[in-house]
Each structure stands twice: as structure tokens, then as C-alpha cells.
GROMACS .gro file of N, CA and C in nm:
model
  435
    1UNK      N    1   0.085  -0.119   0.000
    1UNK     CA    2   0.000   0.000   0.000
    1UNK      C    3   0.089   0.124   0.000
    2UNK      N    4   0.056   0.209  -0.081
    2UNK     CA    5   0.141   0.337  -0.069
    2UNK      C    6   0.088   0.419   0.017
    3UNK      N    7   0.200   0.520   0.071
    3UNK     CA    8   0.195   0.620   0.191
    3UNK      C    9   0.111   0.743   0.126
    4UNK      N   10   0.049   0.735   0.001
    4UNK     CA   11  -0.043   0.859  -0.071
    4UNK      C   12  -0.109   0.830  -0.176
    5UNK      N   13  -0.224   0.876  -0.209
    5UNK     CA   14  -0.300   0.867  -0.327
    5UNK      C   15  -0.324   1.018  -0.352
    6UNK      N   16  -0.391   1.033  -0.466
    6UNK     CA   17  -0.438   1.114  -0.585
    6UNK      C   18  -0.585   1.165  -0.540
    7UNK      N   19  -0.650   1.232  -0.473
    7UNK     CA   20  -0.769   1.270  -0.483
    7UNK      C   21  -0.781   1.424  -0.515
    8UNK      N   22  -0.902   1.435  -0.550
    8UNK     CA   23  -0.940   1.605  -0.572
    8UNK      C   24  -0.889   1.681  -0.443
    9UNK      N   25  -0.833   1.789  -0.493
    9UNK     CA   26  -0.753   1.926  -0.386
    9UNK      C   27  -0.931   2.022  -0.393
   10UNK      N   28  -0.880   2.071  -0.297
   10UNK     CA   29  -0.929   2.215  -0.234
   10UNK      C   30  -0.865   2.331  -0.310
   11UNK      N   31  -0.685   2.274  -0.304
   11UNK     CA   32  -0.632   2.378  -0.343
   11UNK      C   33  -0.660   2.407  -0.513
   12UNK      N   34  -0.635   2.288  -0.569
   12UNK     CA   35  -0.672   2.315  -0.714
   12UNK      C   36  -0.659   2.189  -0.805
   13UNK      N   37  -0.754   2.136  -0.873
   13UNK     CA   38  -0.727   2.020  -0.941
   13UNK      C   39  -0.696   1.896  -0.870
   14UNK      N   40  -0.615   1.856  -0.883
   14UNK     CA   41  -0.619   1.696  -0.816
   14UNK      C   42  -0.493   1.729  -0.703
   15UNK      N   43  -0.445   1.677  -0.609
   15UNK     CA   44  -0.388   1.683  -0.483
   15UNK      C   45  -0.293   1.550  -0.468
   16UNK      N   46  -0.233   1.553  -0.380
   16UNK     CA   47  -0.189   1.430  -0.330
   16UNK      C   48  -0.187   1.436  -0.149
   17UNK      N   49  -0.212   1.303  -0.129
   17UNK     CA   50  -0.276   1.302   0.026
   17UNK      C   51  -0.264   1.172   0.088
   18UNK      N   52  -0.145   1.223   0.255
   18UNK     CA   53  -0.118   1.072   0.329
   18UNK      C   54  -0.193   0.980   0.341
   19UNK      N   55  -0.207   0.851   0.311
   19UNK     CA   56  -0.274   0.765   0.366
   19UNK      C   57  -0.228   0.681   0.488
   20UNK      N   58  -0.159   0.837   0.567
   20UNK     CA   59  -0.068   0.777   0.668
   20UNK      C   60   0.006   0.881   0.749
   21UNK      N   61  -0.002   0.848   0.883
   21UNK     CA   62   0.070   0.953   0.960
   21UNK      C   63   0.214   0.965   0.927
   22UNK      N   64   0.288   1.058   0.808
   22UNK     CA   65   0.396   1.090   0.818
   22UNK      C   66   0.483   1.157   0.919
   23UNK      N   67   0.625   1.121   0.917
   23UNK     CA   68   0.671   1.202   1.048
   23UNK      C   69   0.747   1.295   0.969
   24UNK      N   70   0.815   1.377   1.059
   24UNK     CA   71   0.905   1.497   0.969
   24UNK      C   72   1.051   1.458   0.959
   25UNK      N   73   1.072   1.483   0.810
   25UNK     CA   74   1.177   1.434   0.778
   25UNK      C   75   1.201   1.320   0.692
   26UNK      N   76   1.029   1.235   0.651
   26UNK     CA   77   1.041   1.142   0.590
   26UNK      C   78   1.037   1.188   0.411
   27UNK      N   79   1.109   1.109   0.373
   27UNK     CA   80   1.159   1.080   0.208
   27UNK      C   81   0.980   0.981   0.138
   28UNK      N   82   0.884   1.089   0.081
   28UNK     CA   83   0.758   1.051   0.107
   28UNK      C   84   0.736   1.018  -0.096
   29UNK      N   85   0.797   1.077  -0.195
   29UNK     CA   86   0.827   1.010  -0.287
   29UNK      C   87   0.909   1.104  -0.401
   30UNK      N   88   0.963   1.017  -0.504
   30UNK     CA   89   1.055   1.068  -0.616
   30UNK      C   90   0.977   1.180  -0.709
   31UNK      N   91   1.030   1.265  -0.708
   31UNK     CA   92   0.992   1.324  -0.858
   31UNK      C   93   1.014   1.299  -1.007
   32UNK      N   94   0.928   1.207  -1.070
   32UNK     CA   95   1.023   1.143  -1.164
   32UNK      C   96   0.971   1.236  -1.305
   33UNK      N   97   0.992   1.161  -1.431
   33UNK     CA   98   0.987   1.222  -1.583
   33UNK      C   99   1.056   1.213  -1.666
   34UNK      N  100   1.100   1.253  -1.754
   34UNK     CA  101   1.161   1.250  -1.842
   34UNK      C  102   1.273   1.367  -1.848
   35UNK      N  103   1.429   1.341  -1.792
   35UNK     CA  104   1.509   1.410  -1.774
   35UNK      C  105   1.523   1.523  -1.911
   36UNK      N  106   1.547   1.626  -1.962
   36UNK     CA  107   1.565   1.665  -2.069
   36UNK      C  108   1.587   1.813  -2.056
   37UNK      N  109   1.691   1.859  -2.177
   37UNK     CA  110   1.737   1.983  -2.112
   37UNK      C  111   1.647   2.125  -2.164
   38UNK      N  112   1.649   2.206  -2.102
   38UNK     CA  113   1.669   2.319  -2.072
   38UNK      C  114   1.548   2.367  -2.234
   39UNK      N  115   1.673   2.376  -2.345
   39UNK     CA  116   1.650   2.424  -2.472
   39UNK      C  117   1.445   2.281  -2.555
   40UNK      N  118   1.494   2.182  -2.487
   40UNK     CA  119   1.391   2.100  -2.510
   40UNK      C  120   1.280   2.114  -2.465
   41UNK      N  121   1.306   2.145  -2.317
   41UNK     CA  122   1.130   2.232  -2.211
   41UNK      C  123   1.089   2.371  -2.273
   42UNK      N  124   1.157   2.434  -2.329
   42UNK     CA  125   1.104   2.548  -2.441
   42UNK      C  126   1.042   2.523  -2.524
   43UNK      N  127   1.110   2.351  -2.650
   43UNK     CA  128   1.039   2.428  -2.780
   43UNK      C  129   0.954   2.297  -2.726
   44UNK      N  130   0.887   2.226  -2.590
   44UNK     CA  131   0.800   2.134  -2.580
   44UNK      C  132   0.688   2.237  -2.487
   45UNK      N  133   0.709   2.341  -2.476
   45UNK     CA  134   0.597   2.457  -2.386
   45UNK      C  135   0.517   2.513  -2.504
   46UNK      N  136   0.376   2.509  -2.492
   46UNK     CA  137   0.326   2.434  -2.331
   46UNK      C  138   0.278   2.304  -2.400
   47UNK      N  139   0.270   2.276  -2.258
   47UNK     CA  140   0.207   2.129  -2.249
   47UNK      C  141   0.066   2.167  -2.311
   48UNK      N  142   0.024   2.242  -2.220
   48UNK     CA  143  -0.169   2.284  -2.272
   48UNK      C  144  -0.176   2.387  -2.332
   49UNK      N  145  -0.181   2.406  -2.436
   49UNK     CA  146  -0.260   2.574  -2.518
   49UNK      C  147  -0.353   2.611  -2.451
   50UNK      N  148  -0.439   2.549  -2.370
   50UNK     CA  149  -0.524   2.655  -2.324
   50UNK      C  150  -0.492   2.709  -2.164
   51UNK      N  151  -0.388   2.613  -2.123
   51UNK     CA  152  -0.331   2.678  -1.966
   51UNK      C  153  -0.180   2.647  -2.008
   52UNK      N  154  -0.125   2.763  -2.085
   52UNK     CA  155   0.008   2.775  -2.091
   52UNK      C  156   0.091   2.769  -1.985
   53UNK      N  157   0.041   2.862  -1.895
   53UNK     CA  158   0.161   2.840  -1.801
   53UNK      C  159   0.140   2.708  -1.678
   54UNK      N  160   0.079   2.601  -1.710
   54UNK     CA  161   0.054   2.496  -1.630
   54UNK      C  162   0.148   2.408  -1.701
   55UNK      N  163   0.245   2.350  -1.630
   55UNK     CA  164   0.357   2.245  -1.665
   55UNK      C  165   0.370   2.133  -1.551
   56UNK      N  166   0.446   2.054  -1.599
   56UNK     CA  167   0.468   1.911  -1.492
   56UNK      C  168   0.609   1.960  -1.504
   57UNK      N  169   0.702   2.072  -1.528
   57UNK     CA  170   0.859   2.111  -1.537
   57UNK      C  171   0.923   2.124  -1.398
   58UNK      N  172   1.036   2.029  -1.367
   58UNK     CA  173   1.059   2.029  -1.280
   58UNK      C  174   1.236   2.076  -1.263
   59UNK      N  175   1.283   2.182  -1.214
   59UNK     CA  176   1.454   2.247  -1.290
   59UNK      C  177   1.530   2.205  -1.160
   60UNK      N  178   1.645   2.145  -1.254
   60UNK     CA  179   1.773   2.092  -1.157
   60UNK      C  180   1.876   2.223  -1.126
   61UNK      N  181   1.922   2.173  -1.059
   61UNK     CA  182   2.029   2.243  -1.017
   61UNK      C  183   2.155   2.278  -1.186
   62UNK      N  184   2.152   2.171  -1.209
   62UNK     CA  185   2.298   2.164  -1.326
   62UNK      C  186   2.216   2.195  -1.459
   63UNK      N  187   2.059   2.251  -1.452
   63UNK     CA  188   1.983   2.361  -1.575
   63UNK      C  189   1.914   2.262  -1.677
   64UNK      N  190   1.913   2.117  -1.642
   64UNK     CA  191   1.811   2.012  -1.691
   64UNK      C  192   1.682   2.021  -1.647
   65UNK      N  193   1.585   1.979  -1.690
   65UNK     CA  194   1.430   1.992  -1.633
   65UNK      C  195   1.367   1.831  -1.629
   66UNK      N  196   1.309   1.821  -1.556
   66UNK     CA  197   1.271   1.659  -1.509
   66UNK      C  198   1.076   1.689  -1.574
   67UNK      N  199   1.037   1.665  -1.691
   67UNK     CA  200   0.904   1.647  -1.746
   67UNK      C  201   0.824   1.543  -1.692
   68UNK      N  202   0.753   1.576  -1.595
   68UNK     CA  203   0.690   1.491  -1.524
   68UNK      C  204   0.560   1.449  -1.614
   69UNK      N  205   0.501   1.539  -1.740
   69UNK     CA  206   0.406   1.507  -1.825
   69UNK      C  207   0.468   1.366  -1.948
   70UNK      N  208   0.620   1.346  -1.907
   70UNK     CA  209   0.687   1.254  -1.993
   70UNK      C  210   0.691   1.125  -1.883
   71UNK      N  211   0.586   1.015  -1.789
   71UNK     CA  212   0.689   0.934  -1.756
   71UNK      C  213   0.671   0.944  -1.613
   72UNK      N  214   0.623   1.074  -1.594
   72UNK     CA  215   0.581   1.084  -1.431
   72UNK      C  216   0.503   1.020  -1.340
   73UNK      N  217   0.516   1.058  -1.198
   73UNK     CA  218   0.424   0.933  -1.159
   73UNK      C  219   0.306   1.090  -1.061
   74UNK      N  220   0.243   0.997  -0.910
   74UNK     CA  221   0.158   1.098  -0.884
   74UNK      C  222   0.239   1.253  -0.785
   75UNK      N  223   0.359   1.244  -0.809
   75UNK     CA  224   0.383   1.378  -0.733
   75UNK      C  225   0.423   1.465  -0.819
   76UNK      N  226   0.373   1.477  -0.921
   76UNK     CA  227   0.318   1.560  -1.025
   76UNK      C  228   0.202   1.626  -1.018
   77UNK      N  229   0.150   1.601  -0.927
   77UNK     CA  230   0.007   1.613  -0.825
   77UNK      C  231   0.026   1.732  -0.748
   78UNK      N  232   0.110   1.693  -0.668
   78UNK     CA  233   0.164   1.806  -0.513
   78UNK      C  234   0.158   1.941  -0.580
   79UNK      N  235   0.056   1.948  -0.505
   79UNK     CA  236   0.014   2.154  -0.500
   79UNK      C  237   0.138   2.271  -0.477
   80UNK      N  238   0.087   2.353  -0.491
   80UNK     CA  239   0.195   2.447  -0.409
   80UNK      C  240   0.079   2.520  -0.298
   81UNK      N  241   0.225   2.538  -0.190
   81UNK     CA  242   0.133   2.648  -0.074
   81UNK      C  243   0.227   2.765  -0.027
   82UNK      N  244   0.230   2.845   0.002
   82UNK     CA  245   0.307   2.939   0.067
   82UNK      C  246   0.348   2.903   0.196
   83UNK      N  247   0.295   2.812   0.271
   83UNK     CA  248   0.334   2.708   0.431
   83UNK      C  249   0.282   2.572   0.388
   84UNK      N  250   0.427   2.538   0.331
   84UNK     CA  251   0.404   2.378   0.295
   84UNK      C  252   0.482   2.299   0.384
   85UNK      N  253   0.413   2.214   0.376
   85UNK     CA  254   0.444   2.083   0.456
   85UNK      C  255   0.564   2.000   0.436
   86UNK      N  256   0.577   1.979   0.301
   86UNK     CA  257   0.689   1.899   0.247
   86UNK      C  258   0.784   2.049   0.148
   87UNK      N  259   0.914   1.965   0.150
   87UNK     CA  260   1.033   2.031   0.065
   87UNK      C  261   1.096   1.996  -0.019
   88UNK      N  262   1.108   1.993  -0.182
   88UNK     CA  263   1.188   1.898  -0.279
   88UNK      C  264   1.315   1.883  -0.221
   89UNK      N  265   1.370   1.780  -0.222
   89UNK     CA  266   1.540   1.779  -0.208
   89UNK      C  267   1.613   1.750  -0.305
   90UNK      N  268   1.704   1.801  -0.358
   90UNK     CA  269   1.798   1.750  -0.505
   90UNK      C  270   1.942   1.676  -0.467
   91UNK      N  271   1.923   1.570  -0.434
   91UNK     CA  272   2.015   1.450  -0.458
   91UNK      C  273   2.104   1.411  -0.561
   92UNK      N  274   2.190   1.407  -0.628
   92UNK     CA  275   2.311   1.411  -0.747
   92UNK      C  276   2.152   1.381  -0.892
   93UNK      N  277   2.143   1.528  -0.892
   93UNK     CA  278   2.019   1.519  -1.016
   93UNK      C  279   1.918   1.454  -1.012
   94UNK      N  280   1.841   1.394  -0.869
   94UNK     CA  281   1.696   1.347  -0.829
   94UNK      C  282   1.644   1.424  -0.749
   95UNK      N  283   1.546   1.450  -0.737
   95UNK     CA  284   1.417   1.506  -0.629
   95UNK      C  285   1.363   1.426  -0.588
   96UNK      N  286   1.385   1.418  -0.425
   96UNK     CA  287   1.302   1.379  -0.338
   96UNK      C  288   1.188   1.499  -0.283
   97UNK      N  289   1.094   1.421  -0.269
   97UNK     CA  290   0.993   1.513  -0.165
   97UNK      C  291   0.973   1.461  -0.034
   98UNK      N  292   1.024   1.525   0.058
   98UNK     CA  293   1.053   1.551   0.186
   98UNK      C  294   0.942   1.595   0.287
   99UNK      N  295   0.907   1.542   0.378
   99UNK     CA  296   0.838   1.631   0.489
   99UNK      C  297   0.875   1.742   0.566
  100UNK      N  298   0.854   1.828   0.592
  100UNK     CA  299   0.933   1.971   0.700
  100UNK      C  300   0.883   1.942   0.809
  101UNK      N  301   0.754   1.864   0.846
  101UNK     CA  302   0.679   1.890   0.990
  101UNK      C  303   0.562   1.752   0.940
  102UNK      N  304   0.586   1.682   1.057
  102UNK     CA  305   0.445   1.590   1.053
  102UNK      C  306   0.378   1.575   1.001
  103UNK      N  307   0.282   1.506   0.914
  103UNK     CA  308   0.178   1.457   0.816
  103UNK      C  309   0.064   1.416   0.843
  104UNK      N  310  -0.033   1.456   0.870
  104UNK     CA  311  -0.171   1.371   0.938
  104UNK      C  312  -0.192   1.288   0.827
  105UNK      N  313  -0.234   1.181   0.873
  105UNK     CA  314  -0.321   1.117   0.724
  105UNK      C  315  -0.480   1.176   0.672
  106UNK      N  316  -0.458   1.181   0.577
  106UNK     CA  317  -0.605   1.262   0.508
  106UNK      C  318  -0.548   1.428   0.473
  107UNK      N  319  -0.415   1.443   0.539
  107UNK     CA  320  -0.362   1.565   0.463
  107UNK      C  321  -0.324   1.574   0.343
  108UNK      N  322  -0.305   1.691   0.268
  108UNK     CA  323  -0.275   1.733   0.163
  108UNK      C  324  -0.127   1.753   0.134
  109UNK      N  325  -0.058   1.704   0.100
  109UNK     CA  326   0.115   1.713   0.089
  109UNK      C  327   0.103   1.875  -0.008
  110UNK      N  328   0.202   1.942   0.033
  110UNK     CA  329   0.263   2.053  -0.074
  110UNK      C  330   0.398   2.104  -0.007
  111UNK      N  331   0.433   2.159  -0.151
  111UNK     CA  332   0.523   2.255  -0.109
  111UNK      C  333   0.554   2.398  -0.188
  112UNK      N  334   0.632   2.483  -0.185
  112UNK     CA  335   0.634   2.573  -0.191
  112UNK      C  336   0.705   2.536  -0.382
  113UNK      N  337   0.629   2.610  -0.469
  113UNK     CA  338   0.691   2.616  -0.560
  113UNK      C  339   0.800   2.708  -0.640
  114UNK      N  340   0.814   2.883  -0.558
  114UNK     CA  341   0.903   2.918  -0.575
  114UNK      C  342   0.944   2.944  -0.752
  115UNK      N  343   0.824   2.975  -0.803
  115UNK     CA  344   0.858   2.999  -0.973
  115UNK      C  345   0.947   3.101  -0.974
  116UNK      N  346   1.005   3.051  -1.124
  116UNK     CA  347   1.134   3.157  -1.156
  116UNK      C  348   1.022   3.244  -1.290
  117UNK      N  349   1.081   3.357  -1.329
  117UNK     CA  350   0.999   3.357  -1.484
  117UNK      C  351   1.136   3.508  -1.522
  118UNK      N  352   1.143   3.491  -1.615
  118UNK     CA  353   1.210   3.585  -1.701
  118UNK      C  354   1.180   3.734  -1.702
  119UNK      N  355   1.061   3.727  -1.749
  119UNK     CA  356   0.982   3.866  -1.742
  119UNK      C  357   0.990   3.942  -1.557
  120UNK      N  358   0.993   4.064  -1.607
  120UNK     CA  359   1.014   4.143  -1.521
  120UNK      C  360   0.897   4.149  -1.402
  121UNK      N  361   0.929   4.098  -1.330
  121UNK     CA  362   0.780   4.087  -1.194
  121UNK      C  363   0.710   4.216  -1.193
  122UNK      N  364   0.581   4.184  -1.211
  122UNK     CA  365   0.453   4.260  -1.217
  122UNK      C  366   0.326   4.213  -1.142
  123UNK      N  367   0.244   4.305  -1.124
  123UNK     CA  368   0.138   4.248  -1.111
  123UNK      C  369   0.036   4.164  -1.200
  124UNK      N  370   0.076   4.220  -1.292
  124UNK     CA  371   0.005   4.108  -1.416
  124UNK      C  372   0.064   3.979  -1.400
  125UNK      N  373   0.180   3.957  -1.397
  125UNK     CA  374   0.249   3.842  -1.387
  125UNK      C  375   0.235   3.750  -1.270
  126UNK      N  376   0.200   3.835  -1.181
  126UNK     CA  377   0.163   3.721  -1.010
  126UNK      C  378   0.041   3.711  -1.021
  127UNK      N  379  -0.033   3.763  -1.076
  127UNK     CA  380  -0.179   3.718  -1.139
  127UNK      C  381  -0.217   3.650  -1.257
  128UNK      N  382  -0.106   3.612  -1.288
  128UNK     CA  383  -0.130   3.482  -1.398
  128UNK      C  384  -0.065   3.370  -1.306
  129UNK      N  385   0.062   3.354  -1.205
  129UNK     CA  386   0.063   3.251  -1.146
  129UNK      C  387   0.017   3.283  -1.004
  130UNK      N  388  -0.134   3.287  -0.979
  130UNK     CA  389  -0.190   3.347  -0.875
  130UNK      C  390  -0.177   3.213  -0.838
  131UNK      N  391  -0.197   3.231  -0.659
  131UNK     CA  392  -0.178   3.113  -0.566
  131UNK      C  393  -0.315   3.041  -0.499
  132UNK      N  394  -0.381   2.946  -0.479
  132UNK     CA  395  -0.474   2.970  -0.423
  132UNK      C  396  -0.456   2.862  -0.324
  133UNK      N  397  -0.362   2.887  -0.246
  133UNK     CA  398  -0.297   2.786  -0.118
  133UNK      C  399  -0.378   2.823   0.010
  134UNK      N  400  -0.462   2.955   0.004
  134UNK     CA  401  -0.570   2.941   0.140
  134UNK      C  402  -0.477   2.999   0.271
  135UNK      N  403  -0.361   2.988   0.293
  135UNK     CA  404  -0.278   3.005   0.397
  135UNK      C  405  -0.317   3.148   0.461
  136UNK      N  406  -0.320   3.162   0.557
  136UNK     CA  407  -0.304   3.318   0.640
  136UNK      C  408  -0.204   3.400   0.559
  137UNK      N  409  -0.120   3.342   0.538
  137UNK     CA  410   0.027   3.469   0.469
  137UNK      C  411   0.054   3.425   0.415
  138UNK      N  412  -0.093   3.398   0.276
  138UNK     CA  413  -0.040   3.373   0.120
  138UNK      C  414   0.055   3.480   0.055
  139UNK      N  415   0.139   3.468   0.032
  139UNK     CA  416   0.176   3.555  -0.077
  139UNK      C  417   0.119   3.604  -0.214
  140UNK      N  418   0.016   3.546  -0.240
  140UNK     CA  419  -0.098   3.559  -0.364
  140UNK      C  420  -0.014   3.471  -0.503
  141UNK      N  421   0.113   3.434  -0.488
  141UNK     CA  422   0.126   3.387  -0.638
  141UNK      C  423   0.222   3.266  -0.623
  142UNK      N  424   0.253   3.209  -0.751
  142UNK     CA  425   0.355   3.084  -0.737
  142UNK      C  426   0.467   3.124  -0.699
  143UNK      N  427   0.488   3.251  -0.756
  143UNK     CA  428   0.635   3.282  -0.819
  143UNK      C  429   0.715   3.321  -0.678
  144UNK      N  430   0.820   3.282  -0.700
  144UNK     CA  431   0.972   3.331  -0.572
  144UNK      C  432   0.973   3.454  -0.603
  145UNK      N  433   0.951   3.531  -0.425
  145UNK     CA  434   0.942   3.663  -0.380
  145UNK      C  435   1.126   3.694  -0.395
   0.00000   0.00000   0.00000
């Protein structure tokens, strides 16, 4: 039995959620996909024409991107929140997803997604990756303050 399944979020679209009291600090699953670089997650964007900026893109440290829409499994799922629970970890070019603090079962795993984007930060722009993580001190968007 796995430590999470796939059900509908609150936060948005489908979720992922303990089927199990996690503790903090546990290695809760891989981020997997289709390793591929950089110049390839460009001319393969977007995934959806009609929600461009919605991707399964996941960026390494050494400027490869892990396509979780290539190959992925369900933590391609995991929301973002502005006070998340879990933390990616990058291991010699793998992502783990990590707990920061205890797990109830029937919780919602996330973590902070921390978008990068090119364009010059605006308000138009944090309102296209608006957040809807619910938290007391949302920051309102995906993107790294």
C-alpha cells in the first residue's frame, strides 16, 4: 500500500494526500519524468494551449528539467502552498519530496513552488501565477518573492 493517493484538492485540481501519519523528515516520494534539457522544455511549452503556463517542469540544479508530463508518476500532483508541509530535495540530479513537519493522514502534501519567470515581476504576472494555497500569509502567487 502506498503512503499517498491522488484525490481532488481544495487547493486546485487533483492533490496528493497521506494515507498515513507521516513524520518529519520522511523521504515521502521521487519526482520522476523525463530528464531533458533546458532548450527541449522550451520548444515542448506548453504542455496545454489553453493553460500555458501549467507544466509538470521540474529544474535541476545543473539547468536540466525533469518532465513529469513525460513518464511521471503521482507527485506531479503536489500543489503548491506558501506554508508547505513537504520540501523537494535535489540528490546528485533526483528530487526527493521531503516532509518539513508531521503529516496527518487525510492531509494534503505541498510545497512551496518558488517559480522563476524571465519577465520582469509585475502584477500582471503574479496574477497569472496566482496562488490559491488558502494560507493566512499567502503571498498571492507561485512565483519566488
Amino acid at each position: 500500500m502506498s503512503d499517498i493517493e491522488v484525490l481532488t484538492s481544495r487547493v486546485h485540481g487533483k492533490g496528493v494526500f497521506a494515507t498515513r501519519h507521516l513524520t518529519a523528515g520522511e523521504r515521502v516520494i521521487e519526482y520522476v519524468g523525463e530528464v531533458i534539457t533546458m532548450a527541449e522544455a522550451l520548444a515542448r511549452h506548453p504542455h496545454d494551449a489553453a493553460n500555458p503556463d501549467h507544466t509538470f517542469y521540474f529544474h535541476l540544479d545543473d539547468g536540466r528539467v525533469i518532465d513529469a508530463l513525460h513518464g511521471g508518476n503521482d507527485s506531479k500532483w503536489i500543489n503548491h502552498s506558501c506554508r508547505p508541509n513537504c520540501v523537494p530535495d535535489e540528490d546528485r540530479g533526483r528530487i526527493f519530496i521531503l516532509t518539513r513537519r508531521p503529516v496527518f493522514k487525510g492531509e494534503e502534501l505541498t510545497f512551496d513552488y518558488g517559480l522563476v519567470s524571465d519577465e520582469p515581476m509585475s502584477e500582471a504576472l503574479k496574477a497569472r501565477y496566482a496562488c490559491r494555497c488558502g494560507v493566512k500569509k499567502c503571498r498571492g502567487t507561485l512565483l519566488a518573492t
